[in-house]
Each structure stands twice: as C-alpha cells, then as structure tokens.
Tab-separated table of C-alpha atoms in Angstrom:
chain	number	residue	atom	x	y	z
U	515	MET	CA	-33.903	28.956	36.406
U	516	ARG	CA	-33.385	25.293	35.465
U	517	ALA	CA	-30.052	26.244	33.835
U	518	ILE	CA	-28.935	28.088	36.983
U	519	SER	CA	-29.916	25.117	39.181
U	520	ALA	CA	-28.008	22.741	36.920
U	521	PHE	CA	-24.967	25.019	37.017
U	522	ARG	CA	-25.113	25.089	40.813
U	523	ARG	CA	-25.321	21.294	40.968
U	524	PHE	CA	-22.349	21.004	38.606
U	525	ALA	CA	-20.358	23.500	40.647
U	526	ALA	CA	-21.175	21.618	43.836
U	527	LEU	CA	-20.125	18.340	42.245
U	528	GLY	CA	-16.871	19.910	41.104
U	529	THR	CA	-16.195	21.164	44.624
U	530	ALA	CA	-16.884	17.706	46.057
U	531	VAL	CA	-14.521	16.076	43.567
U	532	THR	CA	-11.822	18.653	44.331
U	533	LEU	CA	-12.311	18.085	48.069
U	534	ALA	CA	-12.136	14.306	47.643
U	535	VAL	CA	-8.904	14.606	45.664
U	536	ALA	CA	-7.485	16.928	48.300
U	537	LEU	CA	-8.466	14.546	51.107
U	538	ALA	CA	-6.954	11.610	49.228
U	539	ALA	CA	-3.749	13.578	48.809
U	540	CYS	CA	-3.760	14.402	52.506
U	541	GLY	CA	-4.345	10.744	53.294
U	542	SER	CA	-1.396	9.825	51.149
U	543	ASP	CA	0.775	12.373	52.949
U	544	ASP	CA	-0.385	11.070	56.307
U	545	LYS	CA	0.498	7.523	55.309
U	546	SER	CA	3.925	8.667	54.195
U	547	ALA	CA	4.423	10.513	57.455
U	548	ALA	CA	3.243	7.514	59.467
U	549	SER	CA	5.823	5.281	57.854
U	550	GLY	CA	8.496	7.568	59.242
U	551	PRO	CA	11.953	8.319	57.853
U	552	ASP	CA	13.750	6.182	55.294
U	553	LEU	CA	15.341	3.371	57.320
U	554	GLY	CA	17.093	1.697	54.417
U	555	LEU	CA	14.756	-1.284	54.483
U	556	MET	CA	14.567	-3.939	51.793
U	557	GLN	CA	10.861	-3.179	51.432
U	558	SER	CA	9.191	-0.017	52.689
U	559	GLY	CA	6.974	-0.664	55.716
U	560	THR	CA	8.369	-4.165	56.331
U	561	LEU	CA	11.148	-5.254	58.688
U	562	ARG	CA	12.635	-8.457	57.238
U	563	ILE	CA	14.149	-10.453	60.110
U	564	GLY	CA	16.516	-13.402	59.906
U	565	THR	CA	16.092	-15.781	62.845
U	566	LEU	CA	16.211	-19.433	63.919
U	567	THR	CA	13.388	-21.938	64.138
U	568	ASP	CA	14.635	-24.328	66.810
U	569	ALA	CA	15.900	-22.433	69.863
U	570	PRO	CA	13.178	-22.050	72.514
U	571	PRO	CA	12.530	-20.015	74.609
U	572	ASN	CA	14.451	-17.395	72.610
U	573	VAL	CA	13.608	-17.958	68.933
U	574	TYR	CA	11.482	-20.766	67.544
U	575	VAL	CA	8.384	-21.652	65.537
U	576	LYS	CA	5.165	-22.693	67.271
U	577	ASP	CA	1.979	-23.528	65.377
U	578	GLY	CA	3.525	-22.073	62.242
U	579	LYS	CA	4.385	-18.744	63.912
U	580	PHE	CA	7.804	-17.332	64.753
U	581	THR	CA	7.858	-16.564	68.457
U	582	GLY	CA	10.067	-16.617	71.553
U	583	PHE	CA	11.462	-13.864	73.760
U	584	ASP	CA	13.680	-12.269	71.116
U	585	ASN	CA	11.143	-12.440	68.316
U	586	ASP	CA	8.239	-11.188	70.425
U	587	LEU	CA	10.454	-8.315	71.571
U	588	ILE	CA	11.456	-7.301	68.037
U	589	THR	CA	7.783	-7.558	67.025
U	590	ALA	CA	6.973	-4.982	69.726
U	591	VAL	CA	9.876	-2.812	68.553
U	592	ALA	CA	8.640	-3.009	64.950
U	593	ALA	CA	5.167	-1.905	66.080
U	594	LYS	CA	6.681	1.225	67.629
U	595	LEU	CA	8.258	1.949	64.238
U	596	ASN	CA	5.003	1.264	62.362
U	597	LEU	CA	6.655	-1.643	60.567
U	598	LYS	CA	5.361	-5.118	59.768
U	599	PRO	CA	7.793	-7.835	60.919
U	600	GLU	CA	8.541	-10.576	58.396
U	601	PHE	CA	10.506	-13.510	59.847
U	602	VAL	CA	12.623	-15.901	57.811
U	603	GLY	CA	14.385	-18.968	59.226
U	604	THR	CA	18.097	-19.519	58.651
U	605	ASP	CA	21.175	-21.125	60.254
U	606	PHE	CA	23.041	-19.141	62.874
U	607	SER	CA	26.374	-19.702	61.163
U	608	ALA	CA	25.156	-17.709	58.143
U	609	LEU	CA	22.952	-15.131	59.881
U	610	LEU	CA	25.397	-12.277	60.470
U	611	SER	CA	26.853	-12.309	56.967
U	612	GLN	CA	23.316	-12.483	55.545
U	613	VAL	CA	22.299	-9.402	57.549
U	614	ASN	CA	25.316	-7.394	56.474
U	615	GLY	CA	24.904	-8.605	52.898
U	616	GLY	CA	21.358	-7.241	52.680
U	617	GLN	CA	19.452	-10.512	52.747
U	618	TYR	CA	17.733	-9.391	55.974
U	619	ASP	CA	17.193	-5.995	57.566
U	620	LEU	CA	17.903	-7.368	61.028
U	621	GLY	CA	19.046	-10.505	62.820
U	622	SER	CA	17.185	-11.787	65.901
U	623	SER	CA	18.655	-14.801	67.669
U	624	SER	CA	19.994	-14.000	71.161
U	625	ILE	CA	23.165	-12.801	69.469
U	626	THR	CA	25.910	-12.098	71.981
U	627	VAL	CA	27.879	-8.957	71.158
U	628	THR	CA	31.575	-9.642	70.605
U	629	GLU	CA	34.412	-7.623	69.094
U	630	ALA	CA	34.846	-10.243	66.386
U	631	ARG	CA	31.185	-10.003	65.374
U	632	LYS	CA	31.376	-6.206	65.250
U	633	LYS	CA	33.646	-6.654	62.256
U	634	THR	CA	30.717	-8.166	60.351
U	635	VAL	CA	27.625	-6.322	61.636
U	636	ALA	CA	26.521	-3.445	63.844
U	637	PHE	CA	24.473	-4.082	66.975
U	638	SER	CA	21.540	-2.466	68.692
U	639	ASN	CA	21.729	-1.708	72.385
U	640	GLY	CA	21.655	-4.855	74.508
U	641	TYR	CA	18.274	-6.248	75.499
U	642	ASP	CA	19.198	-9.437	77.351
U	643	PHE	CA	21.945	-11.260	79.200
U	644	GLY	CA	22.743	-14.952	79.092
U	645	TYR	CA	24.551	-17.902	80.535
U	646	LEU	CA	26.774	-20.534	79.005
U	647	GLY	CA	25.172	-23.902	79.610
U	648	LEU	CA	26.695	-27.353	79.997
U	649	ASN	CA	24.346	-30.000	78.675
U	650	THR	CA	25.209	-33.660	79.049
U	651	THR	CA	23.492	-36.945	79.887
U	652	LYS	CA	22.908	-38.583	83.236
U	653	THR	CA	25.434	-41.307	82.517
U	654	THR	CA	28.545	-39.237	81.659
U	655	GLY	CA	29.337	-38.072	85.198
U	656	ILE	CA	30.176	-34.597	83.849
U	657	SER	CA	29.057	-31.836	86.218
U	658	SER	CA	31.320	-28.844	85.497
U	659	PHE	CA	33.030	-27.056	82.617
U	660	ASP	CA	36.495	-28.002	83.872
U	661	GLN	CA	35.739	-31.683	83.159
U	662	LEU	CA	35.433	-31.199	79.387
U	663	ASN	CA	39.070	-31.756	78.411
U	664	GLY	CA	39.375	-34.955	76.421
U	665	LYS	CA	35.590	-35.235	76.000
U	666	ARG	CA	33.648	-35.083	72.741
U	667	VAL	CA	32.020	-31.650	72.917
U	668	VAL	CA	29.439	-30.405	70.426
U	669	VAL	CA	28.610	-26.739	69.676
U	670	VAL	CA	26.539	-24.833	67.145
U	671	GLN	CA	28.892	-23.371	64.563
U	672	GLY	CA	29.607	-19.640	64.818
U	673	THR	CA	28.114	-19.166	68.281
U	674	VAL	CA	29.707	-17.745	71.412
U	675	GLN	CA	29.688	-21.318	72.708
U	676	ASP	CA	31.800	-22.270	69.701
U	677	ASP	CA	34.224	-19.464	70.642
U	678	TYR	CA	34.331	-20.696	74.240
U	679	ALA	CA	35.077	-24.295	73.284
U	680	THR	CA	37.737	-23.202	70.806
U	681	GLN	CA	39.454	-20.920	73.316
U	682	LYS	CA	39.488	-23.779	75.831
U	683	ASN	CA	41.136	-26.050	73.222
U	684	LEU	CA	38.270	-28.546	73.394
U	685	ASP	CA	38.395	-29.306	69.649
U	686	PRO	CA	34.586	-29.122	69.403
U	687	VAL	CA	32.352	-30.872	66.903
U	688	ARG	CA	30.432	-28.133	65.056
U	689	VAL	CA	26.831	-28.596	63.935
U	690	PRO	CA	24.467	-26.167	62.131
U	691	ASN	CA	21.671	-25.887	64.720
U	692	TYR	CA	20.504	-26.683	68.251
U	693	ASN	CA	18.436	-29.710	67.295
U	694	ALA	CA	21.533	-31.282	65.802
U	695	ALA	CA	23.491	-30.628	69.011
U	696	LEU	CA	20.778	-32.165	71.153
U	697	GLY	CA	20.549	-35.100	68.750
U	698	GLN	CA	24.239	-35.883	69.256
U	699	LEU	CA	23.749	-36.079	73.029
U	700	LYS	CA	20.693	-38.296	72.719
U	701	ALA	CA	22.467	-40.588	70.260
U	702	GLY	CA	25.544	-40.857	72.485
U	703	THR	CA	27.865	-39.444	69.817
U	704	ALA	CA	28.797	-36.486	72.059
U	705	ASP	CA	29.563	-36.297	75.766
U	706	ALA	CA	28.580	-32.676	76.246
U	707	TRP	CA	27.006	-29.702	74.488
U	708	VAL	CA	28.097	-26.173	75.385
U	709	SER	CA	24.807	-24.335	74.930
U	710	PRO	CA	23.048	-21.060	75.615
U	711	ALA	CA	21.838	-22.109	79.080
U	712	GLU	CA	18.183	-21.081	78.736
U	713	ILE	CA	17.888	-22.891	75.421
U	714	GLY	CA	19.819	-25.927	76.630
U	715	GLU	CA	17.730	-26.244	79.787
U	716	LYS	CA	14.402	-25.951	77.989
U	717	MET	CA	15.344	-28.390	75.233
U	718	ALA	CA	16.665	-30.902	77.784
U	719	LYS	CA	13.325	-30.860	79.607
U	720	GLU	CA	11.112	-30.930	76.518
U	721	GLN	CA	13.088	-32.990	74.001
U	722	GLY	CA	15.851	-34.673	75.948
U	723	GLY	CA	14.025	-37.949	76.357
U	724	GLY	CA	14.643	-37.962	80.106
U	725	THR	CA	18.389	-38.531	79.737
U	726	VAL	CA	19.684	-35.058	78.779
U	727	ILE	CA	20.311	-32.591	81.594
U	728	LEU	CA	21.723	-29.105	82.119
U	729	ALA	CA	24.591	-29.891	84.493
U	730	ALA	CA	26.030	-26.393	84.998
U	731	LYS	CA	25.904	-22.805	83.785
U	732	GLU	CA	27.918	-19.629	84.095
U	733	LEU	CA	27.040	-15.988	83.392
U	734	SER	CA	28.304	-14.490	80.135
U	735	ASP	CA	29.834	-11.042	80.478
U	736	ALA	CA	28.510	-9.729	77.138
U	737	PRO	CA	24.937	-8.591	76.339
U	738	MET	CA	22.673	-9.889	73.585
U	739	ALA	CA	21.494	-7.532	70.854
U	740	PHE	CA	19.850	-7.337	67.433
U	741	ALA	CA	22.175	-7.281	64.421
U	742	VAL	CA	21.876	-4.763	61.575
U	743	ALA	CA	24.069	-4.005	58.584
U	744	LYS	CA	27.116	-1.897	59.418
U	745	SER	CA	26.007	0.622	56.774
U	746	ASN	CA	22.520	1.161	58.226
U	747	ASP	CA	22.927	3.567	61.132
U	748	LYS	CA	19.388	4.914	60.634
U	749	LEU	CA	17.795	1.540	61.310
U	750	ARG	CA	20.057	0.840	64.279
U	751	GLU	CA	19.233	4.214	65.853
U	752	ALA	CA	15.494	3.748	65.230
U	753	VAL	CA	15.573	0.259	66.783
U	754	ASN	CA	17.412	1.616	69.826
U	755	LYS	CA	14.817	4.339	70.337
U	756	ALA	CA	11.912	1.892	69.973
U	757	LEU	CA	13.652	-0.609	72.257
U	758	ASP	CA	13.770	1.993	75.021
U	759	GLU	CA	10.054	2.625	74.465
U	760	VAL	CA	9.108	-1.039	74.934
U	761	ILE	CA	11.253	-1.138	78.056
U	762	VAL	CA	9.525	1.917	79.530
U	763	ASP	CA	5.995	0.699	78.708
U	764	GLY	CA	6.590	-2.631	80.483
U	765	THR	CA	6.688	-4.918	77.434
U	766	TRP	CA	10.272	-6.022	78.082
U	767	THR	CA	9.487	-6.956	81.685
U	768	LYS	CA	6.330	-8.807	80.674
U	769	LEU	CA	8.215	-10.885	78.112
U	770	VAL	CA	11.004	-11.682	80.589
U	771	GLU	CA	8.405	-12.967	83.061
U	772	GLN	CA	6.665	-14.958	80.326
U	773	TYR	CA	9.720	-16.688	78.898
U	774	TYR	CA	12.111	-16.739	81.888
U	775	PRO	CA	9.854	-17.019	84.948
U	776	GLY	CA	11.779	-16.512	88.162
U	777	ARG	CA	15.070	-15.621	86.448
U	778	ALA	CA	16.918	-12.957	88.401
U	779	VAL	CA	18.337	-9.948	86.546
U	780	PRO	CA	21.997	-9.249	87.402
U	781	ALA	CA	22.422	-6.019	89.355
U	782	ASN	CA	24.744	-4.545	86.736
U	783	PHE	CA	22.472	-5.273	83.753
U	784	LYS	CA	20.295	-2.496	82.320
U	785	PRO	CA	18.444	-3.175	79.048
U	786	GLY	CA	18.430	-0.764	76.135
U	787	SER	CA	20.307	2.504	76.415
U	788	GLY	CA	20.613	2.001	80.160
U	789	SER	CA	19.133	5.445	80.759
U	790	VAL	CA	15.458	4.437	80.974
U	791	LYS	CA	13.623	2.987	83.934
U	792	PHE	CA	12.298	-0.562	83.833
U	793	THR	CA	10.321	-2.735	86.183
U	794	THR	CA	12.312	-5.550	87.751
U	795	PRO	CA	10.753	-8.883	86.741
U	796	ALA	CA	8.793	-10.667	89.457
U	797	ALA	CA	10.787	-12.876	91.819
U	798	PRO	CA	10.035	-16.614	92.064
U	799	GLY	CA	6.702	-17.282	93.721
U	800	THR	CA	5.217	-13.868	92.949
U	801	PRO	CA	2.592	-13.106	90.299
U	802	ALA	CA	3.964	-11.985	86.951
U	803	ALA	CA	3.063	-8.521	85.719
U	804	GLY	CA	0.013	-8.344	83.516
C-alpha cells in the first residue's frame, strides 16, 4: 500500500511538472503574440525614437524626461503597439538621415512633410499642423515676413524654416538647434529668427529675457508626421493604425488642449488617416477635455 501511495504521489508530481511546463510554454506564446508582428525594430519590444531636447511645447526634456506634444503622442502610439518608447536626443539636421540609416526606429520632432524629405525617409500620416513664426526683438521694428530682406536672419539647419529662408533668398545664418537661434536674437547677432511658431512663441515668453517677441506667423500648408526608414513599411503601417486609435480614444485631442490651449484647428485639417472621427479641441475660455 505504501508503494502504491508513493507511486501515486510521484505520478501527481509528474503531472504537475508537465502542467507547469505547458503553462510556461503557453505564457511564452502569449508574450510572443502580445508583442505583435515583426516591425523591423532595432530591439524587439522597444521603439527607439530620435528627438530634440530643446523645442517646447513640441519636443523637450523636463525633469530628466522627454516630453512635449509630439513625444507624448508617440508614447501613446507605442502603448497601442505594446512597445516601450526609448528617446534619444539629437540635432534636427542629422535626424532624418539617422532614422533612415537605422540609428533610430522613428523620428519625432514636429517634422513637416516635404517632397525633398521623402527622398530620405518615409512618413506616417500627419498628426499636426503648424505655422511659420517670425521671432525678433522689440527694438528691430520688424513686424512682418516681407521686411526680412537685407536683415540677418537665423534658422535651424535642415528645417522647413531653413527652406523658407533659402527660397526667399534671405541668405540665412544656420545653427544646430533652437536654443542657439534664440541665443543669437538675445545677443543681438541676428535681427530675426524664422521659427516654428509654437516653439518660437513659447521660447520667447519663457527664455527671451523680455526682449524677444513673436512678431508674426503664417500657416504652413504641409502636415507634420513621424519619420521612419523608407525600407520599413511594416512599422509605418503599424504607427498609422495606432495613431488612428489614439485619435479615436481622445488622446490626441487631450494633448492638443494640454500643449496648445485655445489653438484653433484649421477646417481642412484631419489628423491621422483622415477617416476617423476626432473631438475638436476646446475653444478659448472653455474647459479642456479630461
């Protein structure tokens, strides 16, 4: 009888071990399934993102954390894809070539889509619109873009603002980042900075020392999007799908109200694929969505 009881205990133990192994295998399969299809990432489960550190309210570092409208939005997109975002700071002038060269999976920096840039990278669907800004100081007397001829104009190298200044034959001074552009205005070594208007306005108020102002702005006719390598259609398609999801669930609207309070959305602008419904951000003077 003791031998039979021992055999039964051994058999039960064997069954438990077999069940545990089977459950572990199932758990492994579930984890693999949760991570989704192969998206051609540098590291499985991680979305490595090249961005800037000095361009609020779009992309910047606060208390050691990468944040801003663009980076909070791509963080929400990554969550939909069950990916962990990993941000790395870089200069805008190098960002697109770094993305296409495989140094980053994706670029996040209010990147305006242009035909020239499409030769270097592929783009997600558009998630934002923007304005060209004209930053100057209170003493220059400059109040419009048509007064820039013959003035010393600074731009961040490789940006749409750089393209604008070049096309207007302004012979711009090119600097690597937004802090450098603002620094030239404050030091009096530049008369004007052609900026992304939201960034230029915020930096003028917070870091302009009371002398830098946003004198004018005009709407850009091209959307902003995330950049991915031209060879990675799977990631681009996955990002587009997740972007639509964060538009539908209200995250996009919430972030617009957080970072651009009171900013009107142009009637012809539809974020993402353009086929999904979104809540119009609250108008000035009304409570933001929770």
